[in-house]
Amino acid sequence: MITTQRSIGGGGSTQSPRSPQSSQPYLSVSVTEPAKMGNGVQAYISYKVITKTNFPEYQGAEKIVIRRYSDFVWLRDRLFEKFKGIFIPPLPEKSTVEKFRFSAEFIEMRRQALDIFVNRIASHHELQQSEDLRIFLQADEQTMERARTQETGIFKKPSDFMQIFKDVQSKVSDVVLGKEKPVEESNPEYEKLKNYIFELENHLAEAQKHAYRLVKRHRELGQSLSDFGKAVKLLGDCEGEALGKAFSELGAKSEILAIKLQKEAHHLLMNFEEPLKDYVRAVQSIKGTMVERANAFRQQCELAETVKLKEIDLNKLRLMRSEKLLDAEHDYEELKTECEEATRKFENIVRLMSEEIVRFQEQKTIDMGLAFHEFAKGQAHLANSIADAWRSLLPKLEACSSS
Amino acid sequence: MMGPDNHRVHSSEESPQLDSDSLSSNSFSTYKSVFTSLSSDSHHPLSDPLFSPPSPQSLPPPSYSDVVISPLHDESHSFHEPNERDENVENFNNNGIEHDSTELRVSESAIEYLKVSVSKPQKEVEASNSIVPGGNKYFTYLITTTTNILEYGGSEFVVRRRFRDIVTLSDRLSEVYRGFFIPPRPDKSVVESQVMQKQEFVEQRRVALEKYLRRLAGHPVIRKSDELRVFLQVQGKLPLPTSTDVASRMLDGAVNLPKQLFGDSSSVIAPQEAVQPAKGGRDLLRIFKELKQSVANDWGGSKKQVEDDDKEFVEKKERLNVLEVQLGNASQQAEALVKAQQDMGETMGELGLAFLKLMKFENQEASFNTQRARAADMKNVATATVKASRLYRELNAQTVKHLDTLHEYMGLMLAVHTAFSDRSSALLTVQTLLTELSSLHSRAERLDTASSKIFGGDKSRNRKGEELKEAIRVTEDAKNCAIREYERIKENNRTEIQRLDKERKADFINMLKGFVVNQVTYSEKIGNEWAKIAEETGGYAKESG
């Protein structure tokens, strides 16, 4: 079973992170030792998260904490909020059904995905500086729990309510003013990117679907070979001497190959199908960032619009030499600052996204290249084992027919 | 036509030990073979017992393997053409021809061949006398035969036959060749003929008919039978009398019926009938008697059990029963294996196509070189995946052909059961006659005792006595015929079991070899494809290491 780390720079190994000797800043994380906790409906998996670092903000060179899936979700949500424009690494799905079964394979898949998730964050030059990351990696369990339940609770913060209210308002005004279509950028390159991302998701999902089926086929072939082997052995017992022996040997080889097939099925799942799935998730995460960009753009546009209107009002008031002028000027200044802030935010997102997309493409080429390599390697290895196993039978079969 | 040399006519050293105590210890040194009777121009076996000198077979019969490993292509009519399978594969699986053990068979089977093919189904309309216009529609099939068997008196024959004719042929063969493992004929498939598309159904039937006729042609005894020859040669309507020739049987039956119903003492089983199994219609009384006998057998305890006289046979039968169970199991698992291989190939193909689409997309939309590089990698992987898919499916097609041997032998087990039940029913006939004989004897005794008390005897008693004597004579004859028939069937069983064992062994070894060689060949090919890709993408492994 091969579990490989696929992030670059400071990626952790399976069990414990490397501690490089250099004085370069490093942040090395690994997610290990999944353990089943609790019972029945409330059961969950906890993971040991080991951090090795020389970052000044972090207390100590090494820290071990216990985290569960919802902690990771909290981290992701926080990062998504704070680092708009950056493609936040994706998380494995929540999966409420499989949770109850908790198969070893499911647990391992999830552990691997979470490990990759944290490592990507830790190796991203901006994300790794996140305060939330530090809390996630270092805070004690109670603090973590408090933070988590605050965020992921049903009741949102008051500011969220305001935002929702504002959204509804703007939507209403849009309808009233006849501007039902959401305001969109008219950037052709970005349009191309959006279309690309949406279509890419479809293609990837298709490929991943077939990859998953291929894993199943390996398992099924393994099972049927095993059953065939058993049946052939029994048949051999009916026949005497040489023929019976030949059947027995064939049956035995079948059973051996069945095991190899199961192994390859697992290898295929972890090293080929999962990376494809991860790719799909990553693309979905990008879509999330795109939504943020659209929101930022819209906000910027609305504020710009509002500023213009306010300016007109202000000029009116100036002409009328109204007492409200001072207040109005004050409001105007505030609005302008807000508008500049929104513009800044938006432009920041645009800038970050263009960097991210380059990084993303590079990373994906490497990731897919490795996945293909593992796929080909596994298949070659399997095919050779099969050929070897059957070939070893030939001299015996020859002996049979000449006897 | 057929000389005695070609048949398994043996002199038997064994004295058949039948259960009845009243049987004198005759040893039956010669057996009347059905074949020799047919050679005497009469279709009534045993009308005139002929002695045929025993002659051992000089040539082992041609093998099942010629028929069992069916030719690759439907067009191929020859058993002996080298299989056009994978050229890389040494011809292990070439109809058993290359094998040491069957080299002997090669030379013989090359001497005598009988190739049959079925083609060109054609719709025809039955000329009907009914009031309803447009007669019954049915299909006929063109049957082409080439042979060098002397008895056929020719080398090529072409006839048109319908399915009903096959049924007739099959029924006749099972009457005449009791005790032999006669390949089972294709089903009537009434339901399928209604449900399936006409084209599909007719094609399915054509294939089934061809397989059946080829199996018959591969059976060393049946291939030389009159029935098969007539079927393959004679133009026009099939001249084999059908077993469902109800009219004539009704006629016979009508004559006999009153006597049978009233239990006339002269209603004995005629000798020539003794060699036929009891059938419906006229054999009412006989069936009833045999049923009584079988019940008596069951209740009479182990003494009257069928078959315990031949321990070797009982053992072999048991062994074959066990074999059948395991064969069925293996056959089922083989089917599942084939399906799994097929699915693997299909899903591989779908995966390959998905990658090809993705690659095309990336190339079209590429804004970065990294995308183009990825697309290039993907193309190689996709191509290899599609190739692997094709190889898997080829592998599977071959696997099907090899493992089909299991199915063939499953089908043959049916024939074995029939042959064994021929034996049981023949034995039952013998036992029934023995019982009959014994009761006739005791009646004769009683009559003697009674009439001896009356001086000079009386007319009616004397007449009855004469009748009884006659009945005893006839029944005695019938009993002897029945015993001969039983022994004949036993012998057929024995030689067929021998042949089955020998051929099965060779066929199974062939099957295993073929299967294994096939797996090796294709796995190597598939492995090579992937090894190339693994090498090409090797750079990525080092990068992420």
Short mmCIF file of N, CA and C in Angstrom, two decimals, chain B residues 165-276:
data_model
loop_
_atom_site.label_atom_id
_atom_site.label_comp_id
_atom_site.label_asym_id
_atom_site.label_seq_id
_atom_site.Cartn_x
_atom_site.Cartn_y
_atom_site.Cartn_z
N ASP B 165 -37.31 -32.44 -38.20
CA ASP B 165 -36.52 -33.60 -38.65
C ASP B 165 -35.42 -33.93 -37.65
N ILE B 166 -34.86 -32.90 -37.06
CA ILE B 166 -33.83 -33.11 -36.04
C ILE B 166 -34.43 -33.87 -34.86
N VAL B 167 -35.61 -33.46 -34.47
CA VAL B 167 -36.28 -34.14 -33.36
C VAL B 167 -36.47 -35.62 -33.70
N THR B 168 -36.90 -35.87 -34.91
CA THR B 168 -37.08 -37.25 -35.35
C THR B 168 -35.77 -38.02 -35.28
N LEU B 169 -34.74 -37.43 -35.84
CA LEU B 169 -33.42 -38.07 -35.82
C LEU B 169 -33.01 -38.40 -34.39
N SER B 170 -33.17 -37.41 -33.54
CA SER B 170 -32.76 -37.59 -32.15
C SER B 170 -33.56 -38.70 -31.47
N ASP B 171 -34.85 -38.72 -31.70
CA ASP B 171 -35.69 -39.75 -31.09
C ASP B 171 -35.30 -41.14 -31.58
N ARG B 172 -35.06 -41.25 -32.88
CA ARG B 172 -34.69 -42.55 -33.44
C ARG B 172 -33.38 -43.03 -32.85
N LEU B 173 -32.42 -42.11 -32.78
CA LEU B 173 -31.12 -42.48 -32.25
C LEU B 173 -31.24 -42.98 -30.82
N SER B 174 -32.09 -42.31 -30.05
CA SER B 174 -32.17 -42.73 -28.65
C SER B 174 -32.88 -44.06 -28.50
N GLU B 175 -33.72 -44.41 -29.47
CA GLU B 175 -34.34 -45.74 -29.43
C GLU B 175 -33.33 -46.81 -29.77
N VAL B 176 -32.58 -46.53 -30.82
CA VAL B 176 -31.71 -47.55 -31.37
C VAL B 176 -30.41 -47.69 -30.59
N TYR B 177 -29.89 -46.58 -30.14
CA TYR B 177 -28.57 -46.62 -29.52
C TYR B 177 -28.66 -46.51 -28.01
N ARG B 178 -29.46 -47.42 -27.47
CA ARG B 178 -29.60 -47.38 -26.02
C ARG B 178 -28.30 -47.73 -25.35
N GLY B 179 -28.00 -46.98 -24.30
CA GLY B 179 -26.77 -47.26 -23.59
C GLY B 179 -25.61 -46.41 -24.03
N PHE B 180 -25.76 -45.74 -25.15
CA PHE B 180 -24.69 -44.87 -25.61
C PHE B 180 -24.89 -43.46 -25.07
N PHE B 181 -23.78 -42.74 -24.99
CA PHE B 181 -23.88 -41.33 -24.59
C PHE B 181 -24.17 -40.53 -25.85
N ILE B 182 -25.43 -40.37 -26.11
CA ILE B 182 -25.81 -39.66 -27.32
C ILE B 182 -25.92 -38.17 -27.00
N PRO B 183 -25.20 -37.32 -27.73
CA PRO B 183 -25.28 -35.88 -27.47
C PRO B 183 -26.73 -35.41 -27.51
N PRO B 184 -27.13 -34.60 -26.54
CA PRO B 184 -28.52 -34.14 -26.50
C PRO B 184 -28.81 -33.14 -27.62
N ARG B 185 -30.02 -33.21 -28.14
CA ARG B 185 -30.36 -32.31 -29.24
C ARG B 185 -30.74 -30.93 -28.70
N PRO B 186 -30.75 -29.93 -29.59
CA PRO B 186 -31.16 -28.59 -29.14
C PRO B 186 -32.61 -28.57 -28.67
N ASP B 187 -32.89 -27.65 -27.76
CA ASP B 187 -34.25 -27.54 -27.24
C ASP B 187 -35.23 -27.07 -28.29
N LYS B 188 -36.49 -27.36 -28.02
CA LYS B 188 -37.51 -26.85 -28.93
C LYS B 188 -37.70 -25.34 -28.73
N SER B 189 -37.39 -24.87 -27.52
CA SER B 189 -37.41 -23.42 -27.27
C SER B 189 -38.69 -22.75 -27.70
N VAL B 190 -39.79 -23.30 -27.27
CA VAL B 190 -41.07 -22.74 -27.73
C VAL B 190 -41.22 -21.29 -27.29
N VAL B 191 -40.88 -21.04 -26.05
CA VAL B 191 -41.04 -19.68 -25.51
C VAL B 191 -40.14 -18.71 -26.27
N GLU B 192 -38.90 -19.12 -26.43
CA GLU B 192 -37.95 -18.22 -27.08
C GLU B 192 -38.39 -17.89 -28.49
N SER B 193 -38.94 -18.89 -29.17
CA SER B 193 -39.32 -18.64 -30.56
C SER B 193 -40.41 -17.57 -30.63
N GLN B 194 -41.19 -17.46 -29.55
CA GLN B 194 -42.22 -16.42 -29.54
C GLN B 194 -41.65 -15.07 -29.17
N VAL B 195 -40.72 -15.11 -28.22
CA VAL B 195 -40.27 -13.87 -27.62
C VAL B 195 -39.16 -13.19 -28.43
N MET B 196 -38.26 -13.99 -28.96
CA MET B 196 -37.10 -13.40 -29.64
C MET B 196 -37.47 -12.87 -31.01
N GLN B 197 -36.63 -12.00 -31.50
CA GLN B 197 -36.75 -11.55 -32.89
C GLN B 197 -36.53 -12.76 -33.79
N LYS B 198 -37.27 -12.81 -34.86
CA LYS B 198 -37.19 -13.96 -35.76
C LYS B 198 -35.76 -14.22 -36.21
N GLN B 199 -35.10 -13.16 -36.67
CA GLN B 199 -33.73 -13.30 -37.18
C GLN B 199 -32.81 -13.92 -36.15
N GLU B 200 -32.89 -13.32 -34.95
CA GLU B 200 -32.02 -13.76 -33.87
C GLU B 200 -32.28 -15.22 -33.55
N PHE B 201 -33.56 -15.56 -33.47
CA PHE B 201 -33.94 -16.90 -33.07
C PHE B 201 -33.46 -17.93 -34.09
N VAL B 202 -33.68 -17.60 -35.36
CA VAL B 202 -33.28 -18.52 -36.41
C VAL B 202 -31.77 -18.73 -36.41
N GLU B 203 -31.05 -17.64 -36.20
CA GLU B 203 -29.58 -17.74 -36.18
C GLU B 203 -29.14 -18.58 -34.98
N GLN B 204 -29.76 -18.34 -33.85
CA GLN B 204 -29.44 -19.11 -32.64
C GLN B 204 -29.67 -20.59 -32.90
N ARG B 205 -30.77 -20.88 -33.55
CA ARG B 205 -31.12 -22.26 -33.83
C ARG B 205 -30.15 -22.88 -34.82
N ARG B 206 -29.77 -22.12 -35.80
CA ARG B 206 -28.83 -22.62 -36.81
C ARG B 206 -27.53 -23.04 -36.12
N VAL B 207 -27.04 -22.18 -35.26
CA VAL B 207 -25.80 -22.47 -34.52
C VAL B 207 -25.97 -23.74 -33.69
N ALA B 208 -27.10 -23.83 -33.00
CA ALA B 208 -27.35 -24.99 -32.14
C ALA B 208 -27.41 -26.28 -32.96
N LEU B 209 -28.07 -26.20 -34.10
CA LEU B 209 -28.19 -27.39 -34.95
C LEU B 209 -26.82 -27.85 -35.43
N GLU B 210 -26.01 -26.86 -35.83
CA GLU B 210 -24.69 -27.21 -36.33
C GLU B 210 -23.86 -27.89 -35.24
N LYS B 211 -23.91 -27.31 -34.06
CA LYS B 211 -23.17 -27.91 -32.94
C LYS B 211 -23.62 -29.33 -32.71
N TYR B 212 -24.92 -29.54 -32.72
CA TYR B 212 -25.49 -30.86 -32.44
C TYR B 212 -25.03 -31.86 -33.48
N LEU B 213 -25.18 -31.50 -34.75
CA LEU B 213 -24.81 -32.44 -35.81
C LEU B 213 -23.32 -32.75 -35.78
N ARG B 214 -22.53 -31.74 -35.42
CA ARG B 214 -21.09 -31.98 -35.35
C ARG B 214 -20.75 -32.93 -34.20
N ARG B 215 -21.49 -32.78 -33.11
CA ARG B 215 -21.24 -33.70 -32.00
C ARG B 215 -21.60 -35.13 -32.40
N LEU B 216 -22.71 -35.26 -33.09
CA LEU B 216 -23.11 -36.59 -33.56
C LEU B 216 -22.03 -37.15 -34.50
N ALA B 217 -21.56 -36.26 -35.38
CA ALA B 217 -20.55 -36.70 -36.34
C ALA B 217 -19.25 -37.08 -35.65
N GLY B 218 -19.07 -36.59 -34.44
CA GLY B 218 -17.85 -36.89 -33.70
C GLY B 218 -17.95 -38.15 -32.86
N HIS B 219 -19.14 -38.68 -32.74
CA HIS B 219 -19.30 -39.89 -31.95
C HIS B 219 -18.93 -41.09 -32.82
N PRO B 220 -17.99 -41.90 -32.35
CA PRO B 220 -17.42 -42.95 -33.21
C PRO B 220 -18.45 -43.96 -33.72
N VAL B 221 -19.47 -44.17 -32.94
CA VAL B 221 -20.47 -45.16 -33.35
C VAL B 221 -21.60 -44.51 -34.13
N ILE B 222 -22.06 -43.42 -33.61
CA ILE B 222 -23.24 -42.79 -34.22
C ILE B 222 -22.94 -42.21 -35.59
N ARG B 223 -21.68 -41.79 -35.79
CA ARG B 223 -21.37 -41.19 -37.07
C ARG B 223 -21.60 -42.18 -38.20
N LYS B 224 -21.56 -43.46 -37.87
CA LYS B 224 -21.76 -44.47 -38.91
C LYS B 224 -23.16 -45.07 -38.89
N SER B 225 -24.02 -44.47 -38.12
CA SER B 225 -25.36 -45.03 -38.02
C SER B 225 -26.16 -44.75 -39.29
N ASP B 226 -27.09 -45.64 -39.55
CA ASP B 226 -28.02 -45.43 -40.66
C ASP B 226 -28.78 -44.14 -40.49
N GLU B 227 -29.24 -43.94 -39.26
CA GLU B 227 -30.11 -42.81 -39.00
C GLU B 227 -29.43 -41.49 -39.38
N LEU B 228 -28.19 -41.35 -38.93
CA LEU B 228 -27.50 -40.10 -39.23
C LEU B 228 -27.21 -40.00 -40.72
N ARG B 229 -26.81 -41.10 -41.28
CA ARG B 229 -26.47 -41.10 -42.70
C ARG B 229 -27.67 -40.70 -43.55
N VAL B 230 -28.76 -41.35 -43.26
CA VAL B 230 -29.99 -41.03 -44.01
C VAL B 230 -30.33 -39.56 -43.85
N PHE B 231 -30.21 -39.09 -42.63
CA PHE B 231 -30.52 -37.68 -42.36
C PHE B 231 -29.67 -36.76 -43.20
N LEU B 232 -28.38 -37.12 -43.32
CA LEU B 232 -27.46 -36.23 -44.00
C LEU B 232 -27.51 -36.35 -45.52
N GLN B 233 -27.97 -37.51 -45.99
CA GLN B 233 -27.83 -37.81 -47.41
C GLN B 233 -29.11 -37.68 -48.22
N VAL B 234 -30.18 -38.23 -47.62
CA VAL B 234 -31.35 -38.51 -48.46
C VAL B 234 -32.13 -37.23 -48.74
N GLN B 235 -32.34 -37.00 -50.02
CA GLN B 235 -33.05 -35.80 -50.44
C GLN B 235 -34.52 -35.91 -50.12
N GLY B 236 -35.14 -34.78 -50.09
CA GLY B 236 -36.58 -34.75 -49.90
C GLY B 236 -36.99 -35.04 -48.48
N LYS B 237 -38.17 -35.54 -48.33
CA LYS B 237 -38.72 -35.76 -47.01
C LYS B 237 -37.93 -36.84 -46.27
N LEU B 238 -37.78 -36.64 -45.01
CA LEU B 238 -36.94 -37.54 -44.22
C LEU B 238 -37.63 -38.90 -44.08
N PRO B 239 -36.96 -39.96 -44.55
CA PRO B 239 -37.62 -41.27 -44.55
C PRO B 239 -37.52 -42.04 -43.23
N LEU B 240 -37.03 -41.43 -42.20
CA LEU B 240 -36.99 -42.16 -40.94
C LEU B 240 -38.39 -42.24 -40.37
N PRO B 241 -38.84 -43.44 -40.01
CA PRO B 241 -40.16 -43.53 -39.38
C PRO B 241 -40.12 -42.78 -38.05
N THR B 242 -41.12 -41.95 -37.85
CA THR B 242 -41.10 -41.17 -36.62
C THR B 242 -41.61 -42.01 -35.47
N SER B 243 -41.15 -41.69 -34.31
CA SER B 243 -41.63 -42.41 -33.14
C SER B 243 -43.05 -42.00 -32.81
N THR B 244 -43.41 -40.82 -33.29
CA THR B 244 -44.77 -40.38 -33.00
C THR B 244 -45.69 -40.76 -34.15
N ASP B 245 -45.37 -41.87 -34.76
CA ASP B 245 -46.23 -42.36 -35.84
C ASP B 245 -47.45 -42.97 -35.19
N VAL B 246 -48.25 -42.10 -34.73
CA VAL B 246 -49.34 -42.52 -33.84
C VAL B 246 -50.31 -43.48 -34.50
N ALA B 247 -50.59 -43.18 -35.74
CA ALA B 247 -51.63 -43.96 -36.43
C ALA B 247 -51.34 -45.46 -36.41
N SER B 248 -50.11 -45.80 -36.86
CA SER B 248 -49.83 -47.24 -36.97
C SER B 248 -49.80 -47.89 -35.60
N ARG B 249 -49.29 -47.14 -34.65
CA ARG B 249 -49.24 -47.73 -33.32
C ARG B 249 -50.64 -47.92 -32.77
N MET B 250 -51.48 -46.98 -33.08
CA MET B 250 -52.87 -47.10 -32.63
C MET B 250 -53.50 -48.36 -33.21
N LEU B 251 -53.16 -48.59 -34.46
CA LEU B 251 -53.72 -49.77 -35.13
C LEU B 251 -53.30 -51.03 -34.41
N ASP B 252 -51.99 -51.11 -34.20
CA ASP B 252 -51.49 -52.28 -33.47
C ASP B 252 -52.16 -52.39 -32.12
N GLY B 253 -52.18 -51.27 -31.50
CA GLY B 253 -52.70 -51.25 -30.14
C GLY B 253 -54.15 -51.69 -30.09
N ALA B 254 -54.89 -51.23 -31.10
CA ALA B 254 -56.32 -51.57 -31.11
C ALA B 254 -56.51 -53.08 -31.18
N VAL B 255 -55.66 -53.70 -31.94
CA VAL B 255 -55.76 -55.16 -32.07
C VAL B 255 -55.48 -55.83 -30.74
N ASN B 256 -54.46 -55.34 -30.08
CA ASN B 256 -54.04 -56.01 -28.86
C ASN B 256 -54.87 -55.64 -27.65
N LEU B 257 -55.50 -54.49 -27.76
CA LEU B 257 -56.08 -53.92 -26.55
C LEU B 257 -57.07 -54.83 -25.82
N PRO B 258 -58.02 -55.39 -26.54
CA PRO B 258 -58.99 -56.21 -25.79
C PRO B 258 -58.30 -57.31 -25.00
N LYS B 259 -57.37 -57.96 -25.66
CA LYS B 259 -56.66 -59.03 -24.97
C LYS B 259 -55.97 -58.52 -23.72
N GLN B 260 -55.33 -57.35 -23.88
CA GLN B 260 -54.58 -56.81 -22.75
C GLN B 260 -55.51 -56.46 -21.61
N LEU B 261 -56.61 -55.84 -21.99
CA LEU B 261 -57.52 -55.39 -20.96
C LEU B 261 -58.09 -56.54 -20.17
N PHE B 262 -58.35 -57.62 -20.87
CA PHE B 262 -58.95 -58.74 -20.16
C PHE B 262 -57.92 -59.67 -19.57
N GLY B 263 -56.69 -59.24 -19.64
CA GLY B 263 -55.65 -60.01 -18.98
C GLY B 263 -55.53 -61.43 -19.50
N ASP B 264 -55.73 -61.53 -20.76
CA ASP B 264 -55.61 -62.86 -21.36
C ASP B 264 -54.21 -63.40 -21.12
N SER B 265 -54.15 -64.65 -20.84
CA SER B 265 -52.86 -65.24 -20.55
C SER B 265 -51.95 -65.22 -21.77
N SER B 266 -52.55 -65.08 -22.91
CA SER B 266 -51.69 -65.07 -24.08
C SER B 266 -51.15 -63.66 -24.38
N SER B 267 -51.45 -62.77 -23.51
CA SER B 267 -50.93 -61.41 -23.75
C SER B 267 -49.53 -61.31 -23.18
N VAL B 268 -48.66 -61.94 -23.89
CA VAL B 268 -47.28 -61.87 -23.42
C VAL B 268 -46.54 -60.82 -24.22
N ILE B 269 -45.42 -60.50 -23.70
CA ILE B 269 -44.59 -59.54 -24.40
C ILE B 269 -43.81 -60.28 -25.47
N ALA B 270 -44.00 -59.84 -26.68
CA ALA B 270 -43.29 -60.48 -27.77
C ALA B 270 -41.80 -60.17 -27.67
N PRO B 271 -41.00 -61.10 -28.11
CA PRO B 271 -39.55 -60.93 -27.98
C PRO B 271 -39.06 -59.63 -28.58
N GLN B 272 -39.58 -59.31 -29.78
CA GLN B 272 -39.02 -58.12 -30.42
C GLN B 272 -39.38 -56.86 -29.66
N GLU B 273 -40.47 -56.96 -28.91
CA GLU B 273 -40.83 -55.79 -28.14
C GLU B 273 -39.97 -55.68 -26.89
N ALA B 274 -39.45 -56.84 -26.49
CA ALA B 274 -38.72 -56.84 -25.22
C ALA B 274 -37.48 -55.95 -25.27
N VAL B 275 -37.00 -55.73 -26.49
CA VAL B 275 -35.78 -54.92 -26.56
C VAL B 275 -36.10 -53.44 -26.66
N GLN B 276 -37.38 -53.12 -26.72
CA GLN B 276 -37.73 -51.71 -26.75
C GLN B 276 -38.25 -51.30 -25.39
#
